[in-house]
Short mmCIF file of C-alpha atoms in Angstrom, two decimals:
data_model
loop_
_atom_site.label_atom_id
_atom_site.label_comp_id
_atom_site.label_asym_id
_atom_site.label_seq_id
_atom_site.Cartn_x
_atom_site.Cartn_y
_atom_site.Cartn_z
CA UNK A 17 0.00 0.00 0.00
CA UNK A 18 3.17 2.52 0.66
CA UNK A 19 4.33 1.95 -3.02
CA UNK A 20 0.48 2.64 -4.25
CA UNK A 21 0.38 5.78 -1.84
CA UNK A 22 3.64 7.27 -3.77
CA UNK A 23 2.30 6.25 -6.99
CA UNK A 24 -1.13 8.37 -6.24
CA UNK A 25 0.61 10.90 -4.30
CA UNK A 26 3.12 11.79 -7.72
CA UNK A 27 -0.07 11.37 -10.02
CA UNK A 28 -1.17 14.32 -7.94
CA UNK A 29 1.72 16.31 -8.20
CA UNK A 30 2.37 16.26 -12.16
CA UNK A 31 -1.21 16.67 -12.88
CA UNK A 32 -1.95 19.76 -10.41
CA UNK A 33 2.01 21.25 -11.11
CA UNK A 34 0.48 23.68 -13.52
CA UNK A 35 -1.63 25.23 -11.26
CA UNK A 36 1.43 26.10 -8.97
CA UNK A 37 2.85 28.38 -11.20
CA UNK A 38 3.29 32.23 -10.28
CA UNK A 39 3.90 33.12 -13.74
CA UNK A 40 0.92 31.83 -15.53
CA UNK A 41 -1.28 34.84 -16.94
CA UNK A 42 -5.05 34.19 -15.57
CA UNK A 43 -8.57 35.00 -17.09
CA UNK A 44 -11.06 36.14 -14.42
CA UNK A 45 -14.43 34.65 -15.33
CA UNK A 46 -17.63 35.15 -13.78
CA UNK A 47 -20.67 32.96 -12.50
CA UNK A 48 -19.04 29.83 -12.53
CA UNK A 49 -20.77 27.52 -10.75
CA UNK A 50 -19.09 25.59 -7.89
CA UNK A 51 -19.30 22.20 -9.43
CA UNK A 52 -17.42 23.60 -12.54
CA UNK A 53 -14.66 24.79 -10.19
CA UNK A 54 -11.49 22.24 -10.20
CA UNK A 55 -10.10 22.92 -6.85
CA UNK A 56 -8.28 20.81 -3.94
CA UNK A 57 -8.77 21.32 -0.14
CA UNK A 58 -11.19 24.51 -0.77
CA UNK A 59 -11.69 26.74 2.18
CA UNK A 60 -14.67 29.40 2.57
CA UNK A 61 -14.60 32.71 4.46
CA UNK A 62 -17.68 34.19 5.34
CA UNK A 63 -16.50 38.39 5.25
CA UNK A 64 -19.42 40.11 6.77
CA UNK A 65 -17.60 43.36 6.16
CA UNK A 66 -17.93 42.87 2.39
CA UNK A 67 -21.33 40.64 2.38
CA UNK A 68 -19.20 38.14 0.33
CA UNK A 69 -17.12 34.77 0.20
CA UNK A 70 -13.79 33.78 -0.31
CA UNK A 71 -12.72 30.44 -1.21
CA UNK A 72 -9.15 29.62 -1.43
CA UNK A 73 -7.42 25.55 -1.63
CA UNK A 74 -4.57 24.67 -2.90
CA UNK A 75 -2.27 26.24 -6.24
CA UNK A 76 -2.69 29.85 -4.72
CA UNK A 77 -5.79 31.37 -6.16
CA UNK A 78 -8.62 32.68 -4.74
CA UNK A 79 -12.76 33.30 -5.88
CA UNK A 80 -15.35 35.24 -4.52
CA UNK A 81 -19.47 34.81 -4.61
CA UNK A 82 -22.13 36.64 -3.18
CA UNK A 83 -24.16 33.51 -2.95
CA UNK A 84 -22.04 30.35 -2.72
CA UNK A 85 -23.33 29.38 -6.09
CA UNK A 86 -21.85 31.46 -8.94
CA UNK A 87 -18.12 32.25 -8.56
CA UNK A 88 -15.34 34.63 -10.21
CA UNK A 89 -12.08 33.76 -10.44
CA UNK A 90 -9.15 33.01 -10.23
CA UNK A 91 -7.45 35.66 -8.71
CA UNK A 92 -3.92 35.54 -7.70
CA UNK A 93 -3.61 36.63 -4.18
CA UNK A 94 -0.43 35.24 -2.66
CA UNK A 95 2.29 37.58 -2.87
CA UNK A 96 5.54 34.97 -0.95
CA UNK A 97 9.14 36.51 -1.00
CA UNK A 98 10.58 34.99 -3.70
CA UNK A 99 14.10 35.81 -2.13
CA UNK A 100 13.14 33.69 1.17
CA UNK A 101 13.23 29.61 1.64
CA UNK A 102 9.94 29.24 -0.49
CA UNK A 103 12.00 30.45 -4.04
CA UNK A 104 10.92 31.91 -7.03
CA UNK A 105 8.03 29.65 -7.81
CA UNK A 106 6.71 27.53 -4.47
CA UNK A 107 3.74 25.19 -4.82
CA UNK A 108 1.14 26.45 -2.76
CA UNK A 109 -1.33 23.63 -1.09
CA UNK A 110 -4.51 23.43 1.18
CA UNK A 111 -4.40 27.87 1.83
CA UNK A 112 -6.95 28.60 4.16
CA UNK A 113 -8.42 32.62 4.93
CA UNK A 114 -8.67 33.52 8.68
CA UNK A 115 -9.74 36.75 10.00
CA UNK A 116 -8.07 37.73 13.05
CA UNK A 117 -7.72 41.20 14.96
CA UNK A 118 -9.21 43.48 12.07
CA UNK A 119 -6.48 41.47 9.63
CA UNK A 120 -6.74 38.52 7.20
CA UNK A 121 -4.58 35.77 7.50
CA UNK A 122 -3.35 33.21 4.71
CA UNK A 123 -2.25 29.79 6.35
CA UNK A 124 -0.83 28.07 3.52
CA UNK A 125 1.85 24.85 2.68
CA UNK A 126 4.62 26.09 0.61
CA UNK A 127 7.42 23.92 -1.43
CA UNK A 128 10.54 24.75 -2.86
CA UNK A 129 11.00 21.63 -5.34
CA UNK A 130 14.58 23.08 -5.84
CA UNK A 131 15.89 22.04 -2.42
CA UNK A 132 15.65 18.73 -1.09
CA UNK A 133 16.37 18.36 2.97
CA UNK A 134 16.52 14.50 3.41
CA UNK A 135 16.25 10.77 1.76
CA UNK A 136 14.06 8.55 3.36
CA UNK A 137 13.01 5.18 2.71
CA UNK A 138 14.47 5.63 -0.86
CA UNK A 139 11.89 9.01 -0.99
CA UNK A 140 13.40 12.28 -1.55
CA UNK A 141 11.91 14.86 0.61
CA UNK A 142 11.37 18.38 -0.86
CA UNK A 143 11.94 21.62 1.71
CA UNK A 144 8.00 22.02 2.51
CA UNK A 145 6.53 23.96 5.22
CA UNK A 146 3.36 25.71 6.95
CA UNK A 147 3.68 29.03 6.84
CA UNK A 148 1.64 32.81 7.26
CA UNK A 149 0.86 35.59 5.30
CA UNK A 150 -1.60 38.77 6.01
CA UNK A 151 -3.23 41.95 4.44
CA UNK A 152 -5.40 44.32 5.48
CA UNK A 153 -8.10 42.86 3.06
CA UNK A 154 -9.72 39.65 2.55
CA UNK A 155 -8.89 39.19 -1.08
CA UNK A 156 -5.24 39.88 -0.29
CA UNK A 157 -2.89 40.68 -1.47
CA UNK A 158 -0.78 38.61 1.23
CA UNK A 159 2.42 39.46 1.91
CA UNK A 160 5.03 37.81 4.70
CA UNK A 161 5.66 38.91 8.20
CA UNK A 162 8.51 39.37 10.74
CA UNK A 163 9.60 35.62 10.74
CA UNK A 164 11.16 33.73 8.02
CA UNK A 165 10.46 30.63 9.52
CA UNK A 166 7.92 29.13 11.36
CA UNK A 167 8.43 25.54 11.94
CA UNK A 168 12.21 23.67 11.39
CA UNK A 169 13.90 23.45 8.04
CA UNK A 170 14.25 19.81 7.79
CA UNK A 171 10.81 18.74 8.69
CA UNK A 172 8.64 18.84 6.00
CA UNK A 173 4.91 19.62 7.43
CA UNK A 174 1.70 21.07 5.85
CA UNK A 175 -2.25 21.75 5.79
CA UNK A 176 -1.73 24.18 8.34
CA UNK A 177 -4.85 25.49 10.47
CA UNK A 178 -5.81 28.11 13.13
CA UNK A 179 -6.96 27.84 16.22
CA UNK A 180 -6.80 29.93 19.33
CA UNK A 181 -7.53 28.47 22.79
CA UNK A 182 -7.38 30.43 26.38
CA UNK A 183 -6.69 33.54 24.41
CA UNK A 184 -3.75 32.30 22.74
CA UNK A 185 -3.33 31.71 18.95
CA UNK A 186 -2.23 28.41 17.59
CA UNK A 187 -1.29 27.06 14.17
CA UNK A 188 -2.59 23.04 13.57
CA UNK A 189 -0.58 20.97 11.47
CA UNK A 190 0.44 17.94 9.72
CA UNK A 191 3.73 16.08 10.18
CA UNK A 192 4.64 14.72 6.96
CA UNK A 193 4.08 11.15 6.67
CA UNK A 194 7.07 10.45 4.44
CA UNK A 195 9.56 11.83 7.06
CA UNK A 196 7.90 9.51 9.62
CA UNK A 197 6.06 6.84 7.92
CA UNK A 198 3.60 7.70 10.56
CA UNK A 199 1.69 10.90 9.89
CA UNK A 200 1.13 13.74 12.83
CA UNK A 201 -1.28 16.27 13.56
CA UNK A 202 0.53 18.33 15.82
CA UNK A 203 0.31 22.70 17.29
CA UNK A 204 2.55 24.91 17.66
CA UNK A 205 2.03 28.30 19.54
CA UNK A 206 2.03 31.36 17.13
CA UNK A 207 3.35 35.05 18.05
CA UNK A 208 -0.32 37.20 19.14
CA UNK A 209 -0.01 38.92 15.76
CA UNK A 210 0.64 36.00 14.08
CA UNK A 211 3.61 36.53 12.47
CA UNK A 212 6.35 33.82 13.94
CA UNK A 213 5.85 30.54 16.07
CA UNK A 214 6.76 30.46 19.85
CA UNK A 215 8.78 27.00 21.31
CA UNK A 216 8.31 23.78 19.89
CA UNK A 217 5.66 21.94 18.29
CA UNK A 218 3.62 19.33 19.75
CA UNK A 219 1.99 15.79 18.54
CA UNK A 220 -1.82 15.47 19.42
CA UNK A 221 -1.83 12.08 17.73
CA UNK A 222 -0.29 9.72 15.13
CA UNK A 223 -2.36 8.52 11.77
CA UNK A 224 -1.52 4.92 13.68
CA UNK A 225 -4.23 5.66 16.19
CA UNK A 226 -7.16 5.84 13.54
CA UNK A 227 -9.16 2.73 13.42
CA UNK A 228 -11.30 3.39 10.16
CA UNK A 229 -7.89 4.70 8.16
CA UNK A 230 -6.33 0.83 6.76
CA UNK A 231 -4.30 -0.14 4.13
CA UNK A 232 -2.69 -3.44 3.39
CA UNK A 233 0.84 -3.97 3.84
CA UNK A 234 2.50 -7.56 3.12
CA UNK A 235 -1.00 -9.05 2.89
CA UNK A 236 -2.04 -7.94 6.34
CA UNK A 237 -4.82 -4.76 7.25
CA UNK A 238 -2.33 -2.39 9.00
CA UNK A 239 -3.47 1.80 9.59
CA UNK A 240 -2.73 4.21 7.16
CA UNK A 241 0.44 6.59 7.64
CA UNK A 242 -1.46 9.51 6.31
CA UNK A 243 -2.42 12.58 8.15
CA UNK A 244 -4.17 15.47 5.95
CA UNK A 245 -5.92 18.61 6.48
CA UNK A 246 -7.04 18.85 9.91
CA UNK A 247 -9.68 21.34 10.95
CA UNK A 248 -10.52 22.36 14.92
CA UNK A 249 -14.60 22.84 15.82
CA UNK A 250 -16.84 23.12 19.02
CA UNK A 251 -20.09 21.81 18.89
CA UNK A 252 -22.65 23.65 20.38
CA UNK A 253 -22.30 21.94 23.62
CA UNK A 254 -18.69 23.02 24.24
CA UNK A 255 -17.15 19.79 23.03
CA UNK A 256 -13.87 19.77 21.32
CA UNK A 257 -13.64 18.17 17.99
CA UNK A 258 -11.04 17.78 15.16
CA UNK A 259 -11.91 16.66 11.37
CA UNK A 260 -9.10 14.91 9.52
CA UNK A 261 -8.34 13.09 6.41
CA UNK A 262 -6.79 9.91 5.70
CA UNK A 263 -7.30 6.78 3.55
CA UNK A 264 -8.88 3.96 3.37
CA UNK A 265 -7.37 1.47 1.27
CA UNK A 266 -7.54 3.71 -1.92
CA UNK A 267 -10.57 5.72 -0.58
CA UNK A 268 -9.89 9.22 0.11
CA UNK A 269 -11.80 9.13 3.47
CA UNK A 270 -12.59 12.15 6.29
CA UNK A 271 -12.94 11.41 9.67
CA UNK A 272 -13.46 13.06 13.06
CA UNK A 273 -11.43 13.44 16.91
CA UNK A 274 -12.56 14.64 19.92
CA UNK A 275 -10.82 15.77 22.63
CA UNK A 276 -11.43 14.34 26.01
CA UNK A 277 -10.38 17.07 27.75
CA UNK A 278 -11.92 19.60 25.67
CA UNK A 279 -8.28 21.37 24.74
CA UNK A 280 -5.58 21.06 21.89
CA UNK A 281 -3.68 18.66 24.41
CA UNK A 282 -6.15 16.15 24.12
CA UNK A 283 -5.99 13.00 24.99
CA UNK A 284 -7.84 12.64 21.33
CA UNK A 285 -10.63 10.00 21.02
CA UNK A 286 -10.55 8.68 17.14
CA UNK A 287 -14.15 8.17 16.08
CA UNK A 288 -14.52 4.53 14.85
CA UNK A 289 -16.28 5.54 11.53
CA UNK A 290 -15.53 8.01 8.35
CA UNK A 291 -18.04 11.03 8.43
CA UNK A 292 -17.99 11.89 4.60
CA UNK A 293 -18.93 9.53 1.53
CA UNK A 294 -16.29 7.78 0.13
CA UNK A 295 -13.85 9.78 -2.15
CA UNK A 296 -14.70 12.95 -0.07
CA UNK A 297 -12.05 14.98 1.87
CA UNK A 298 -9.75 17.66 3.90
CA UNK A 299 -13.08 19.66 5.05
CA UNK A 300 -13.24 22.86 7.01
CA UNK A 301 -16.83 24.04 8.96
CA UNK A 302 -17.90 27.43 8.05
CA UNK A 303 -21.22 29.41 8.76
CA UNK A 304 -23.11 31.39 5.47
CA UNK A 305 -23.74 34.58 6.12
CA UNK A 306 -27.31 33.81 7.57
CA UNK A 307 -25.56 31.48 9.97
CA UNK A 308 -25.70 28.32 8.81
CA UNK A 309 -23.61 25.65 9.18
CA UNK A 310 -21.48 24.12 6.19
CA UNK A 311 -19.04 21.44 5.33
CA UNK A 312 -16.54 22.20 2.60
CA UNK A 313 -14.53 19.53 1.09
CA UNK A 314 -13.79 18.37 -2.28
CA UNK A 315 -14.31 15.15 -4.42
CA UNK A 316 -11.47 13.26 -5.34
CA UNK A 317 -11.52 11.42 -8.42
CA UNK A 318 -9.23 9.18 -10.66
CA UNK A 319 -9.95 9.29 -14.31
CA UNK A 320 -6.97 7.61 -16.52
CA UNK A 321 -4.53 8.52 -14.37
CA UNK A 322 -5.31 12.11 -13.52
CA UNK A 323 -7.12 13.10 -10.29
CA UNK A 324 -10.83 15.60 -10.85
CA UNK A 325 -11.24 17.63 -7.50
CA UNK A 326 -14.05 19.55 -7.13
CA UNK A 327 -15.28 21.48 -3.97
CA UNK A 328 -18.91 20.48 -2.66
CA UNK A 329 -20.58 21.31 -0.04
CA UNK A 330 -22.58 19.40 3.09
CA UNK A 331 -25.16 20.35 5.95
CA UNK A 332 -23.85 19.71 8.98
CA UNK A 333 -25.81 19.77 12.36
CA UNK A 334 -23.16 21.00 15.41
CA UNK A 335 -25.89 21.45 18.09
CA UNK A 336 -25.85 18.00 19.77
CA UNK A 337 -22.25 16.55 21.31
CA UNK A 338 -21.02 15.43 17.55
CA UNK A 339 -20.54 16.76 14.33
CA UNK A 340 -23.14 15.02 11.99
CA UNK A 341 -23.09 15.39 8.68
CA UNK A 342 -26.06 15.72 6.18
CA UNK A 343 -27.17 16.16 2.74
CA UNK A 344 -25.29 18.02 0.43
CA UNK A 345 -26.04 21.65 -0.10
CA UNK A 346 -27.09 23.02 -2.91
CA UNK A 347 -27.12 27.18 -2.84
#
């Protein structure tokens, strides 16, 4: 199953590299509808100050909609120093929007295919890391901060998220599964305006202690290594929870965590059972801006070869002790 997770996992990367580029000269269109958008790991922001939404994902583009249904785009928004670790020319994956403290904030994974920073298990491992960006506006531009750096050089991590617990900000993230060969979702403790990391990072749990993620390894069900876009909730009863994505077998499969002690520290309870359809993943909770809840993930699809991703998006009910997920939503 390892050798079938590199195959898929380089199928991804040459047909999405194109998407990556900085350089590429975009056409804006208008009212495109959602299910005509091809887009990884899509993330909505609701922007009451504008009456509009953002959606961002991976490759570094952004669209906007008054209505969740018709879209225009793409718009380049990400503006990384092309003099810094990133390059001339990073791959951007899984960005996500936050507005915090009268600023937006662009929590994205950046690569610099240029420099590798280790050889493991016969895989060469690229320089990737989590990373922050801000403007003053929700459609960016976003530029860097203060700190070059926010987590260590030579371990790769990604599909970083934001969180903020007992008034402190935290960025949620992915250890790199490859480095490991046991993916982490760890946190780190960010600067309060964002704009460097403070001490160390911390594991919350290991892909290992998933019992729904499986593949098969020398004949025999073992867990998956994978660890993928992680996104922190409270239900409307105060309970922790954590939605993560995985595999199962060669399922693209989302699942959910809570925390038994109701903070980042955990201990985290895996839930035994997916939450999404199969071939649905790396979601993120928002509410519209008439408050209710949504699910956005995309749809993961292998035709000849080539992976289809398309956002959708999925009713969700938060006001029991669990996340339960519904129909899909149609705007």
């Amino acid at each position: 199953m390892a050798k079938k997770l590199l195959y898929l996992l380089t199928l991804i990367t040459l047909g999405v590299t194109t998407v990556f580029s900085q350089n590429r000269e975009l056409v804006v269109k208008e009212n495109i509808p959602l299910d005509s958008i091809r887009l990884s790991d899509p993330f909505i922001i609701a922007d009451k100050a504008t009456n509009m939404y953002y959606m961002t994902g991976t490759g570094g583009l952004l669209w906007k909609s008054k209505d969740l249904k018709l879209w225009t785009g793409p718009y380049r928004v990400a503006k990384p120093d092309p003099n810094s670790w990133m390059g001339k020319n990073p791959m951007i994956w899984a960005a996500e929007l936050h507005e915090y403290q009268g600023k937006y904030y662009y929590f994205a994974t950046f690569t610099n295919r240029d420099v590798k920073i280790d050889t493991v298990r016969g895989n060469v491992l690229e320089r990737r890391a989590c990373h922050i960006l801000v403007s003053d506006k929700p459609d960016g531009p976003f530029v860097p901060m203060a700190d070059p750096i926010y987590l260590p050089a030579n371990k790769p991590t990604l599909d970083a998220t934001f969180w903020i617990e007992d008034k402190k900000p935290y960025m949620i993230y992915c250890g790199e599964w490859l480095l490991n060969w046991n993916g982490t979702v760890e946190k780190i403790q960010l600067k309060p305006d964002l704009s460097g990391t403070i001490g160390e990072g911390k594991v919350l749990f290991r892909a290992s202690e998933s019992p729904w993620s499986k593949e098969k390894q020398d004949g025999k069900i073992v867990p998956n290594k994978v660890t993928d876009g992680p996104y922190v909730f409270r239900t409307k009863t105060g309970r922790l929870g954590m939605i993560w994505t995985s595999w199962v077998y060669s399922v693209y499969t989302q699942g959910v965590a809570y925390s038994k002690s109701g903070k980042l520290d955990g201990p985290w309870m895996q839930e035994s059972n997916p939450i999404t359809p199969p071939d649905y993943g790396h979601g993120m909770l928002f509410q519209t801006l008439q408050g209710k809840w949504l699910m956005a993930v995309h749809s993961h699809k292998s035709i000849n070869g080539h992976y289809l991703r398309v956002p959708h998006l999925f009713e969700v009910d938060l006001s029991g002790d669990k996340l339960i997920v519904g129909q899909p939503y149609m705007p």
